[in-house]
Coordinates of C-alpha atoms in Angstrom, one line a residue:
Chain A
X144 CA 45.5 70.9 -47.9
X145 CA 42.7 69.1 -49.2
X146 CA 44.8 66.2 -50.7
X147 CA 46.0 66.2 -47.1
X148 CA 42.5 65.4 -46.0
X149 CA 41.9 63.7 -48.5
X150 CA 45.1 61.2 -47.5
X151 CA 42.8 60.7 -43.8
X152 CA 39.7 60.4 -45.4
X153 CA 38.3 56.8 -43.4
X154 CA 38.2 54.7 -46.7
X155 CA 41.9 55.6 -47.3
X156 CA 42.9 55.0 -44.1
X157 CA 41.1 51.9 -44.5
X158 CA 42.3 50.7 -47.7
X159 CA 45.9 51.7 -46.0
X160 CA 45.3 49.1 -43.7
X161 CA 44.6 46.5 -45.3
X162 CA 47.4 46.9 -48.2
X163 CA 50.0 47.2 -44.2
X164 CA 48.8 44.4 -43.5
X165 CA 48.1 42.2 -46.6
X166 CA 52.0 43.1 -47.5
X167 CA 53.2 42.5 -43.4
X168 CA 51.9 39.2 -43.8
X169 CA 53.7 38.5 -47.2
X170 CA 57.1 39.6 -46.0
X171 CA 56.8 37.8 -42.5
X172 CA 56.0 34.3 -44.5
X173 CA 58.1 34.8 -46.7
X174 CA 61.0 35.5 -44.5
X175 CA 59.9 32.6 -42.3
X176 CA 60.5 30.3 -45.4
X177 CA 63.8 31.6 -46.0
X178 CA 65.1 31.2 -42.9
X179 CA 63.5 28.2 -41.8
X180 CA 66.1 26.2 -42.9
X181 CA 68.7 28.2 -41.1
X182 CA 66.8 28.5 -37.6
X183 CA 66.0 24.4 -37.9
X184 CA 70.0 24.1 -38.1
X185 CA 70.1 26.9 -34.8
X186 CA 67.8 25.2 -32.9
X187 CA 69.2 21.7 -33.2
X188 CA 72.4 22.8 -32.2
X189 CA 71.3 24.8 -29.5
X190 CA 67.9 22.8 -28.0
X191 CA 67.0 20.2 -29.8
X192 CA 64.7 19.3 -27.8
X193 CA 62.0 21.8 -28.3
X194 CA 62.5 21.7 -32.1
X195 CA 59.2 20.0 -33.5
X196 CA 57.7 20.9 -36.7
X197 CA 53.8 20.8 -36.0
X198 CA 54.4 23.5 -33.6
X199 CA 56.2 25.9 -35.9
X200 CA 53.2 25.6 -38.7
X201 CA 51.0 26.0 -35.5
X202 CA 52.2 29.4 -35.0
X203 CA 52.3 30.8 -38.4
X204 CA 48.3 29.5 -38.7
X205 CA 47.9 31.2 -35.2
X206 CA 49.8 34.7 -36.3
X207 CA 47.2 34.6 -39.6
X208 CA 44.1 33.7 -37.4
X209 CA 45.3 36.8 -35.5
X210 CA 45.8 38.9 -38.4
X211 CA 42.0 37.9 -39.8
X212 CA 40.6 38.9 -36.3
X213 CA 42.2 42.0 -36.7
X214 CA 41.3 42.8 -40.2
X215 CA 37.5 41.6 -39.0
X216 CA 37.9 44.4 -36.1
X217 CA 38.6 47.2 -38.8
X218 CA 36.1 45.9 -41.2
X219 CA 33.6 46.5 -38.7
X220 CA 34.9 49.5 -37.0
X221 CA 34.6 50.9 -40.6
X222 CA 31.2 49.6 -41.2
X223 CA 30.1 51.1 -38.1
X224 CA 32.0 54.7 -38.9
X225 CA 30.2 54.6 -42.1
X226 CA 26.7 54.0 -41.2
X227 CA 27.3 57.1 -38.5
X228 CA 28.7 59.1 -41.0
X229 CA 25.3 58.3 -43.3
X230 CA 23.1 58.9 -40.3
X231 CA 24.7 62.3 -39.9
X232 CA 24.1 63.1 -42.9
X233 CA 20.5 62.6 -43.4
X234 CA 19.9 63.9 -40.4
X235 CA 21.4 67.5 -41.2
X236 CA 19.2 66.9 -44.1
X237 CA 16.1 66.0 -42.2
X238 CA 16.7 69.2 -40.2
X239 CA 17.5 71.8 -43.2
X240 CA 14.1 69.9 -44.6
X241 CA 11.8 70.2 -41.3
X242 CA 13.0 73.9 -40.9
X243 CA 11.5 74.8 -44.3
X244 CA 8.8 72.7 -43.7
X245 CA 7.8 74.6 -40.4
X246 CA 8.1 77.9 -41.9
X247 CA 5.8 77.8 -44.4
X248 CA 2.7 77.0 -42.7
X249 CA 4.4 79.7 -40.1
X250 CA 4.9 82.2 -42.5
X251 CA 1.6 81.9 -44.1
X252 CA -0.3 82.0 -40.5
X253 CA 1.6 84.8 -39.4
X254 CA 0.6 87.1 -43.1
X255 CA -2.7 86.4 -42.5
X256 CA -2.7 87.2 -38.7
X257 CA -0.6 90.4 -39.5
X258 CA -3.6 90.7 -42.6
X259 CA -6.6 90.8 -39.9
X260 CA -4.3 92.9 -37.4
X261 CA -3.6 95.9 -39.8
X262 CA -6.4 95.6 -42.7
X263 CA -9.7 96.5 -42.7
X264 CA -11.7 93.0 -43.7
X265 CA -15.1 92.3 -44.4
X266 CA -16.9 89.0 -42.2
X267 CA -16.7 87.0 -45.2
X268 CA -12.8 87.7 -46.1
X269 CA -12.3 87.1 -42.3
X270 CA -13.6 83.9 -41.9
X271 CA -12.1 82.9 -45.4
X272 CA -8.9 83.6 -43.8
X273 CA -9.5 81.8 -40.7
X274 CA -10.4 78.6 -42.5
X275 CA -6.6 79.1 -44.2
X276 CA -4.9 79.4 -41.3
X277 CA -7.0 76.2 -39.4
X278 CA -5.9 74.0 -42.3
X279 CA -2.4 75.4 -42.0
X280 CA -2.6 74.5 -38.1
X281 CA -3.7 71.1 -39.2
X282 CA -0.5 70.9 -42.0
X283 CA 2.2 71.9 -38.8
X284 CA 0.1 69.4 -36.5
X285 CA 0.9 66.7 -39.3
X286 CA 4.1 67.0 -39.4
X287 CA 4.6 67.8 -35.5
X288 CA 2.8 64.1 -35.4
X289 CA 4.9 63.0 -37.6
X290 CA 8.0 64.5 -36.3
X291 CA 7.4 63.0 -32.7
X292 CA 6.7 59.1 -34.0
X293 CA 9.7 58.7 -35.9
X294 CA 12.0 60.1 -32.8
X295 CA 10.8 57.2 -30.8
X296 CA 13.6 55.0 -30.5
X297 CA 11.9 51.6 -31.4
X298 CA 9.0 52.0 -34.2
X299 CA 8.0 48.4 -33.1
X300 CA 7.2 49.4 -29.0
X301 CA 4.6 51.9 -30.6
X302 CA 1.7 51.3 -28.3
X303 CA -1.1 51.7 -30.4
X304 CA -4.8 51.9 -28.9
X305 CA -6.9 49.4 -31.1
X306 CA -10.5 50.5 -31.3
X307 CA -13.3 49.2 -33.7
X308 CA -13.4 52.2 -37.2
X309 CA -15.9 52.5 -39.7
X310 CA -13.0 52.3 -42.5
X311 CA -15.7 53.8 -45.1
X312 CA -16.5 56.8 -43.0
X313 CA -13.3 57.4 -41.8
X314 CA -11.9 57.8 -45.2
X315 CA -14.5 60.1 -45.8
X316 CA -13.1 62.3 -43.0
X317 CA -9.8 62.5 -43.9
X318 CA -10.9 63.6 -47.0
X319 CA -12.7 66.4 -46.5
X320 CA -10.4 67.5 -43.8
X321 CA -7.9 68.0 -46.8
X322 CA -10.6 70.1 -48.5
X323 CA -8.9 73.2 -48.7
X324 CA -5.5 72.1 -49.7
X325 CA -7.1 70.1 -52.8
X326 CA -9.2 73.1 -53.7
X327 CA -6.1 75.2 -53.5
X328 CA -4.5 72.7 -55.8
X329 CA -7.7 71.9 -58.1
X330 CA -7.8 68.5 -57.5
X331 CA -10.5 66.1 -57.7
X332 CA -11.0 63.2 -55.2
X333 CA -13.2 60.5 -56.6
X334 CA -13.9 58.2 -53.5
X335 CA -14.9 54.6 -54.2
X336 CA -16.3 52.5 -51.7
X337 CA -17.0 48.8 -52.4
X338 CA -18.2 48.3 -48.8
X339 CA -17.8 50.0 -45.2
X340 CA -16.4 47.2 -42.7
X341 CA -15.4 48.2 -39.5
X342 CA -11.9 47.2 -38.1
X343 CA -10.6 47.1 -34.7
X344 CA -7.8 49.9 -35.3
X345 CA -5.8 52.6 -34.0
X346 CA -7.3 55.3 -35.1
X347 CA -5.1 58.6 -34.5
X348 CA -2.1 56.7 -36.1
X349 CA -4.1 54.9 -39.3
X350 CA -5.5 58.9 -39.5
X351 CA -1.5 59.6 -40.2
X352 CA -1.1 57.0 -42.7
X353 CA -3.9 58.5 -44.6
X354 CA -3.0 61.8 -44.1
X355 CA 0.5 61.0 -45.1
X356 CA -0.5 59.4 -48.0
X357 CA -3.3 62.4 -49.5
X358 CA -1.0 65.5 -48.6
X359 CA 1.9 63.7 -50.8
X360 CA -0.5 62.6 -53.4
X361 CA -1.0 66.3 -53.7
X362 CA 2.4 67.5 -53.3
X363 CA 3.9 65.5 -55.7
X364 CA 1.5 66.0 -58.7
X365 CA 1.1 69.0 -60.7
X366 CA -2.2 71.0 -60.4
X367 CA -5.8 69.8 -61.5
X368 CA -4.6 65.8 -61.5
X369 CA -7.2 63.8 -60.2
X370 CA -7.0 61.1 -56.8
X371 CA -9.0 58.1 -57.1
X372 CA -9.3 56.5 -53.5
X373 CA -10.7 52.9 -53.5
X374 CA -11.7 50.4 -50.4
X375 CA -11.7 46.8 -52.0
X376 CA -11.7 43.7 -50.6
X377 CA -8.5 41.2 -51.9
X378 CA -7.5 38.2 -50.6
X379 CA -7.4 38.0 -46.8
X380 CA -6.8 42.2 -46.6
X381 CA -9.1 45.2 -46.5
X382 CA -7.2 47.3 -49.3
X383 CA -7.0 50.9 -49.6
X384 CA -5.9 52.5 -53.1
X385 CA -4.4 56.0 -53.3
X386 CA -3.6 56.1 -56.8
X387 CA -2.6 59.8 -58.3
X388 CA -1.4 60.8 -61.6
X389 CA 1.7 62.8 -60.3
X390 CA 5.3 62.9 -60.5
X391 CA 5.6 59.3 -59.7
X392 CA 9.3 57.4 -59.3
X393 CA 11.5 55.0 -61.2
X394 CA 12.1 51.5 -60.1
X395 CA 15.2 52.1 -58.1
X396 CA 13.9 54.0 -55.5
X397 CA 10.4 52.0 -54.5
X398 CA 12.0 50.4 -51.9
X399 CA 13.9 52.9 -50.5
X400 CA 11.5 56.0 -50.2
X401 CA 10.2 53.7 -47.3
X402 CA 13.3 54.5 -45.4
X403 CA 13.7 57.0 -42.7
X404 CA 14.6 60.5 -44.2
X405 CA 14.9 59.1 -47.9
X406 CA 13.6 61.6 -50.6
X407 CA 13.2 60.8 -54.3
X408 CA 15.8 63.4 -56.0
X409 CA 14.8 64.5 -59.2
X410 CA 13.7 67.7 -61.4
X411 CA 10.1 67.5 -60.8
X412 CA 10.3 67.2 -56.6
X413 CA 13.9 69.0 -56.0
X414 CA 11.5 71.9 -54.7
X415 CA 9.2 70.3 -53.2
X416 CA 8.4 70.1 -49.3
X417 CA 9.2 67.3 -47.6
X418 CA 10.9 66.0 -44.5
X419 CA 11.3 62.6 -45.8
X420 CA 9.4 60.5 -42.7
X421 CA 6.2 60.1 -43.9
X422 CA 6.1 57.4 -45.7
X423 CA 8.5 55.5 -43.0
X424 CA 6.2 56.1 -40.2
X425 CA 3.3 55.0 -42.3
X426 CA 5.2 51.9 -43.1
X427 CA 5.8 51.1 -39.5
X428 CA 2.6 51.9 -38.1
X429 CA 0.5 49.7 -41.0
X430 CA 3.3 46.6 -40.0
X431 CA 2.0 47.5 -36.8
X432 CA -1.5 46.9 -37.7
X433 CA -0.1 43.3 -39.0
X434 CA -1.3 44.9 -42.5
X435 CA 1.3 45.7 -45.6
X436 CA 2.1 49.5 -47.2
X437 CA 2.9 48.6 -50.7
X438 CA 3.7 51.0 -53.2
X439 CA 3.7 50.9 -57.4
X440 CA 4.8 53.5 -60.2
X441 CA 4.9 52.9 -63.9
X442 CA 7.7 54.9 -63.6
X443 CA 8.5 58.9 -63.8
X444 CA 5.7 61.0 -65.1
X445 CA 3.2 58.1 -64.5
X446 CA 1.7 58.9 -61.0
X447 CA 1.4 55.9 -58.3
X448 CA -0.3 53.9 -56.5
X449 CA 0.1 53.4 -52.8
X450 CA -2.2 50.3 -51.3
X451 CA -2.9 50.1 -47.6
X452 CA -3.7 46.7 -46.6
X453 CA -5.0 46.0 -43.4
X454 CA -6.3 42.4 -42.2
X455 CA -9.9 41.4 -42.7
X456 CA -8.8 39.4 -39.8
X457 CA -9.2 42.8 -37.5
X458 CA -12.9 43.0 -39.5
X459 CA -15.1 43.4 -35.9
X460 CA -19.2 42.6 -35.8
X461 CA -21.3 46.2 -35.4
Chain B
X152 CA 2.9 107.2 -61.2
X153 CA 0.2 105.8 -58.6
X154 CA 0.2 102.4 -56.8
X155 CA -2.8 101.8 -59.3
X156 CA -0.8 101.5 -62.2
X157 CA 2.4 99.7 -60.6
X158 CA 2.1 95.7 -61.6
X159 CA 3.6 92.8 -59.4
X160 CA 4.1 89.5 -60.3
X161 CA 3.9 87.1 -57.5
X162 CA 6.2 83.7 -58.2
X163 CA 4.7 81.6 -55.2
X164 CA 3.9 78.0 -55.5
X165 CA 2.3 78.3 -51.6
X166 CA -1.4 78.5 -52.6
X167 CA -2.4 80.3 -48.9
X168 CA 0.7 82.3 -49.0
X169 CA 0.2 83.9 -52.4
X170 CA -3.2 84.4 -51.6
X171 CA -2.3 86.4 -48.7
X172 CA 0.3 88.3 -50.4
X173 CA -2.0 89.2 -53.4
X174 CA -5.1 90.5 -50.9
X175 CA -2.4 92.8 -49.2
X176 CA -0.8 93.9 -52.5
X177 CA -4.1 94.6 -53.8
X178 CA -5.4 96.7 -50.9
X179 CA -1.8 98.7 -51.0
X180 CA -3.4 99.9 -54.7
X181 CA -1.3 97.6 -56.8
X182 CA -1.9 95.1 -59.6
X183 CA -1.1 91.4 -58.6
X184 CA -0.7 89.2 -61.6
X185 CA 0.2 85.6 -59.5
X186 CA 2.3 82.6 -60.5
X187 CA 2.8 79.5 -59.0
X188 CA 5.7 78.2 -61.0
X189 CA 9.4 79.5 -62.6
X190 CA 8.5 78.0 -66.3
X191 CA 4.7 80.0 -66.0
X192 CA 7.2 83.3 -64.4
X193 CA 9.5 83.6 -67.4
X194 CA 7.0 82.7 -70.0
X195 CA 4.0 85.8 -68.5
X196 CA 7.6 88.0 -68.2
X197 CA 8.1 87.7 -72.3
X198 CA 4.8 89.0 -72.9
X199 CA 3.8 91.6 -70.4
X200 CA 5.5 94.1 -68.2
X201 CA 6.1 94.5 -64.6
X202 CA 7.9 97.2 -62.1
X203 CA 8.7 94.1 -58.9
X204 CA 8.2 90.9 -58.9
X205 CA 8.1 88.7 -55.5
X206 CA 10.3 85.7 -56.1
X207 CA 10.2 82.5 -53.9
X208 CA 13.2 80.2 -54.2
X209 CA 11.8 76.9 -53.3
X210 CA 9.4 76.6 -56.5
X211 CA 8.6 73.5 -58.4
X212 CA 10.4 73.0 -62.1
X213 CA 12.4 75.8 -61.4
X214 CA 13.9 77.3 -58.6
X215 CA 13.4 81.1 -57.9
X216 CA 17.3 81.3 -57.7
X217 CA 17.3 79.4 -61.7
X218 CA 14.4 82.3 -62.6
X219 CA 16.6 85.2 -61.5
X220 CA 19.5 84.1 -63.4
X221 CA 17.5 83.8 -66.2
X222 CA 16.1 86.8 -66.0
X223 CA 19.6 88.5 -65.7
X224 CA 20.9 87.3 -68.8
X225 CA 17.8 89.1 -70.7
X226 CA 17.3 92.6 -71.1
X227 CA 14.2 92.6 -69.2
X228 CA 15.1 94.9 -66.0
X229 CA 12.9 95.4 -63.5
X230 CA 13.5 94.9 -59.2
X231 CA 13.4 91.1 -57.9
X232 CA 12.1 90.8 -53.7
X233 CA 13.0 87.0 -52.8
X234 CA 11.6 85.5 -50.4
X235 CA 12.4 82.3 -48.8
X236 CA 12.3 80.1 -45.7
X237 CA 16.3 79.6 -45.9
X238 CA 17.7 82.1 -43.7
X239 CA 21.0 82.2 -43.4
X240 CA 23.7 84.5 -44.6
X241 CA 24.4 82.2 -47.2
X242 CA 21.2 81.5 -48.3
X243 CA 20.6 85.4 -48.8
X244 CA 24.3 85.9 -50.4
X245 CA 23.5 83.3 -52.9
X246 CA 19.9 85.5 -53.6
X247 CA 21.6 88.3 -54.1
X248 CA 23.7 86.7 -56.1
X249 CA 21.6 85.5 -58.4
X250 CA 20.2 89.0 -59.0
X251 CA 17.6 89.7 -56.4
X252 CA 18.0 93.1 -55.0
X253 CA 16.6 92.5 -51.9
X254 CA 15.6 89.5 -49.7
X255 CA 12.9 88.6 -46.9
X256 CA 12.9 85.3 -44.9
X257 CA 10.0 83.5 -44.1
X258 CA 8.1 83.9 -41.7
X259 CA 8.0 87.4 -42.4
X260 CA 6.3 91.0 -40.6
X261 CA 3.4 92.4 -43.1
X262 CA 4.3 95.7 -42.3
X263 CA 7.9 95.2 -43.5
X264 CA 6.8 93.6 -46.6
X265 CA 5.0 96.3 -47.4
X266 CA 7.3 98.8 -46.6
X267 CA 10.4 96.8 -48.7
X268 CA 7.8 96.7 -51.8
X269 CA 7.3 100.5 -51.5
X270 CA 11.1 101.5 -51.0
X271 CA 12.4 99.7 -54.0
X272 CA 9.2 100.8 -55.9
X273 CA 9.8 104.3 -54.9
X274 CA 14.0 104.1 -55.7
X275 CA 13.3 102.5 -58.7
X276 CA 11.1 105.3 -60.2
X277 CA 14.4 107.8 -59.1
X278 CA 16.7 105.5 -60.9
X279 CA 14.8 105.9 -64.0
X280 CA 14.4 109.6 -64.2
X281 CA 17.5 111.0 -66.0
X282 CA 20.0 112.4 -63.7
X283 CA 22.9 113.7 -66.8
X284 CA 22.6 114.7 -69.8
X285 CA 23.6 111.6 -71.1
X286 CA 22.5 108.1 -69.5
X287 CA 25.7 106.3 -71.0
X288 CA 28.7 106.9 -68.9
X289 CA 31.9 106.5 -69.6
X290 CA 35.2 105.6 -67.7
X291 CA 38.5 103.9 -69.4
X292 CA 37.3 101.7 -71.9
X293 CA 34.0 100.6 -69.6
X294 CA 30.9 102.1 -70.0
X295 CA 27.4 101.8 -68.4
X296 CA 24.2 102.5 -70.0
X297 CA 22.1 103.7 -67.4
X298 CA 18.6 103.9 -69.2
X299 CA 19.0 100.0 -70.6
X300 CA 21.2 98.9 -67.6
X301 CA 23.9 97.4 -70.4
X302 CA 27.2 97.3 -69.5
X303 CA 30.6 97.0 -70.4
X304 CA 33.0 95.7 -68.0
X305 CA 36.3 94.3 -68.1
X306 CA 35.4 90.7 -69.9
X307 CA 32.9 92.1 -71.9
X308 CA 28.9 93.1 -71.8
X309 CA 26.4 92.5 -69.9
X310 CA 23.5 93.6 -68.0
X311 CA 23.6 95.4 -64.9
X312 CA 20.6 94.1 -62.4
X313 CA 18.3 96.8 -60.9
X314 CA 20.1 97.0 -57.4
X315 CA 23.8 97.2 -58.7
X316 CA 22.6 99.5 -61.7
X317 CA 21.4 101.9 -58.8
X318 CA 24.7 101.3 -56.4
X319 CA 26.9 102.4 -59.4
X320 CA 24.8 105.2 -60.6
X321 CA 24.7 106.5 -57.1
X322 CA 28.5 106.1 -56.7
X323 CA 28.8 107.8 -60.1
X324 CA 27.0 110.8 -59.2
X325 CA 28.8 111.2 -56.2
X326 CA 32.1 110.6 -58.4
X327 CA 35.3 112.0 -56.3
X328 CA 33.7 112.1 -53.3
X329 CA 33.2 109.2 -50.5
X330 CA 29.8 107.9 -50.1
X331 CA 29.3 106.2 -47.1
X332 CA 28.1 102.6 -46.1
X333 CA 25.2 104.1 -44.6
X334 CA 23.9 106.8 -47.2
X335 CA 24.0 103.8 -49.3
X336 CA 22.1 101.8 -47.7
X337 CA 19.8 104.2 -47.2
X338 CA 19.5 105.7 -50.6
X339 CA 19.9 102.0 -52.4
X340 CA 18.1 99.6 -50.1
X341 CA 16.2 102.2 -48.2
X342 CA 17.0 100.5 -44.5
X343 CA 18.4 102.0 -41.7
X344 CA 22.3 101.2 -41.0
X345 CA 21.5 99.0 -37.9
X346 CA 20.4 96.5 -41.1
X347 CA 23.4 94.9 -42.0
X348 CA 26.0 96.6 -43.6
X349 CA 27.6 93.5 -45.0
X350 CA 24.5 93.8 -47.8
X351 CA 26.6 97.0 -49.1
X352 CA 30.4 95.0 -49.2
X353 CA 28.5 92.1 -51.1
X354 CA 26.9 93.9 -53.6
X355 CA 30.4 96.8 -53.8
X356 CA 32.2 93.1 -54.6
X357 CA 30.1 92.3 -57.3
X358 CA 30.7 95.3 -59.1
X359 CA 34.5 95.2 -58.9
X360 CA 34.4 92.1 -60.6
X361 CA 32.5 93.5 -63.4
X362 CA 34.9 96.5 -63.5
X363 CA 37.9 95.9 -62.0
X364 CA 40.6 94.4 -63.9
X365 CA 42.4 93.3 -60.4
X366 CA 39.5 93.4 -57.9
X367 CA 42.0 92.8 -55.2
X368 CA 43.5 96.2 -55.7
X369 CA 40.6 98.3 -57.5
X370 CA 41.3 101.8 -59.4
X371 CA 37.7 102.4 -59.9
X372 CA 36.0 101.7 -57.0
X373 CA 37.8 102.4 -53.9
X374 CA 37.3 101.4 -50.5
X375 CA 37.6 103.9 -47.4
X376 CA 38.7 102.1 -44.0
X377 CA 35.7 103.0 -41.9
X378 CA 34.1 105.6 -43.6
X379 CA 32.8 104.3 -47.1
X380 CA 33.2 103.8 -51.3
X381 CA 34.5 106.2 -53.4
X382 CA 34.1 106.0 -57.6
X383 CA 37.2 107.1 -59.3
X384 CA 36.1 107.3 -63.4

């Protein structure tokens, strides 16, 4: 049965096709040579008057022309099959992933909601608990945000509402909004400012870049590694540095965890959470800013470094 | 024994979730020693003791489903509770699989977890008071050691996990006689029978191919259209 399937599978059916009609178009020339001689000696008996040579050659180029169209049409039907069949793919991946994803910050809200509806707990547990579940509210809205962005059909028509940003301060705020996740996972934010310029930007989608870009830097390291952010100026671009000593990635996939739904597969991160469109959204939505999302990894093991540029260009007069 | 002196290990790499878990565990009267990776699980299993531990699959380094396996081909026996976000049939066939003996999905009630860790607590304390004269019992050339969980089945030994250890010794006990789906579900898993009933033909499936030469057509472990198992030594 499964040889059977196996026989339909699209790149046998393709390959199939192409031996019909690579081997159609040998016999048919070759029979044509053969017999030319004898159809010249038929037709000049019969019509000699609509025997010319040029036309003859004219229609075997025509019946190969033909056969090339035809072999471009399933080329590109098969091009097209395959990119669907990729795209189904990751997105039965991307929906396995955003399930888990959803649940845990569920699950976790709902103990602790179940905690203060059946335990007894003192005003300091309480409010302990209530700061949880607020940062879990903020981890769902994340990826809720991030969820709705990358289902708009054309990243480019984002309309983004350009406003001037203290880039120093706002930093600041995304960091300490994170507070309790990098408590939870001991890790140390050293923030280094070189200078505070203000930027005409969106803020509520560069506040998704940056959250995208702290919540993986603490996913994907192991607990107690440090995050050095730094705002430096280079070139003609305001550059932010998120560099972490986590997991980190080998060469081959630095350009593709930028795609949409792309996860690095390895040991370290098979377990870890993830719905694979953060790092595509933040891509688009720095383009969008005119400004680059540039990524660098010594390789596994070796943390990385994610840069933000944005264009001093947007830099606005306070 | 008291709550006080029952110890859980907690295998969650969630930070909030674990810390939820432990503060109800704790309040229930038991000890909560928590983990947040497998490596860290097996390593604090080799050098202390525990009567449950609460296993999530989707753990870094090591899945929870690698952990149990692990743990099954030691002599270390003790109940596993997963718990998981995957919720599917599957997902909690391939658990169970693995050697859990019982499974929760995430998100999950409070009350329910509490009342799942009690149960197996409480079933596991039955299991492990002597019920013959002898805890080895024998049948053909099998036999099952009921104090160690060791086993020998038709391709050799092997270690029995918690929850089939407690199926067969239930199905021993009751030897000639038909024990139905439901009294083993209660007795063994400590739901009601509206829970799913499949659990029982999983687990009853398992154990034929430990003991059943031909597990299409068992001698030992015989199945009774509509009314239940029956253990024929």
């Amino acid at each position: 049965m499964s040889r059977l399937r196996n026989l339909f599978h699209p790149i046998m059916v393709f390959i199939g096709v192409q031996i019909a009609w690579i081997v159609l178009m040998v016999v048919w020339i070759n029979w044509y040579l053969e017999n030319n001689l004898a159809i010249k000696e038929f037709a000049q008996k019969i019509r000699p008057d609509l025997f010319t040579v040029e036309i003859q050659w004219l229609i075997l180029f025509e019946g190969c022309f033909l056969m090339l169209l035809i072999l471009a049409g399933v080329y590109v039907i098969f091009v097209y099959w395959n990119k669907q069949n990729r795209l189904n793919q990751m997105q039965s991946n991307f929906v396995a992933s955003v399930s888990h994803e959803l649940k845990s910050p569920l699950a976790s809200l709902q103990l602790y909601l179940e905690t203060l509806k059946y335990q007894d707990v003192s005003n300091y547990e309480r409010k302990d608990f209530v700061e949880t579940m607020l940062s879990d509210t903020q981890r769902l809205s994340e990826l809720i945000d991030n969820i709705l962005q990358s289902s708009k059909a054309d990243p480019k028509s984002m309309a983004l509402q350009f406003q001037p940003v203290n880039l120093g301060d706002f930093l600041a705020d995304v960091v300490k909004e994170h507070k309790r996740q990098l408590e939870a996972k001991k890790c140390l934010v050293d923030l280094k400012l070189e200078a505070s310029p203000t930027l005409n930007l969106d803020p509520r989608a560069l506040r998704m870049v940056f959250n995208n870009l702290v919540s993986n830097a603490i996913r994907y390291s192991p607990a107690g590694s440090p995050l050095n952010i730094h705002l430096h100026k280079i070139g003609k671009y305001w550059e932010v540095n998120f560099e972490d000593q986590g997991f980190g990635f080998e060469k081959k996939d630095m350009k593709k965890i930028f795609r949409k739904f792309y996860r690095v597969q390895n040991t370290d991160t098979q377990n870890i959470e993830g719905a694979g469109l953060g790092l595509f959204i933040s891509s688009e939505i720095v383009k969008n800013h005119n400004g680059r999302l540039k990524v660098s990894s010594p390789g596994r093991g070796q943390g990385a470094i994610f840069s933000v540029q944005l264009p001093a260009s947007r830099e606005v007069e306070v | 024994m008291k709550n006080s002196e029952k110890k859980i290990l907690v295998v969650e790499d969630e930070a909030h979730l674990a810390k939820g878990l432990q503060f109800n565990l704790e309040r229930e009267g038991y000890q909560v020693t928590l983990v947040d990776n497998g490596p860290s699980a097996v390593e604090i299993l080799g050098q202390e003791e525990f009567d449950l531990m609460i296993l999530d699959i989707m753990l870094p380094k090591m899945s929870g489903l690698e952990v149990a396996k692990k743990i099954r081909n030691t002599d270390m026996r003790f109940p596993i509770l997963m718990l998981s976000a995957k919720s599917t049939d599957e997902d909690r066939e391939l658990g169970l699989a693995a050697g859990a003996d019982d499974y929760l999905a995430k998100p999950f009630h409070l009350p329910e977890l509490l009342l799942r860790v009690k149960g197996i607590l409480r079933r596991w304390e039955w299991y492990k008071q002597p019920v013959h004269d002898q805890e080895i019992f024998k049948f053909g050339d099998m036999w099952i050691n009921f104090a160690t969980g060791k086993a020998k089945g038709c391709s050799g030994e092997f270690y029995l996990t918690a929850k089939e250890a407690l199926l067969m010794k239930l199905l021993v006990s009751k030897k000639g006689n038909i024990v139905t789906r439901e009294e083993l579900l209660e007795k063994v898993w400590g739901y009601g029978p509206q829970t799913e009933t499949r659990t029982v033909d999983n687990f009853v499936s398992r154990l034929r191919k430990y003991f059943e030469k031909k597990p299409q057509s068992p001698q030992h472990i015989i199945t009774h259209r509509e009314k239940g198992y029956e253990f024929k030594p």
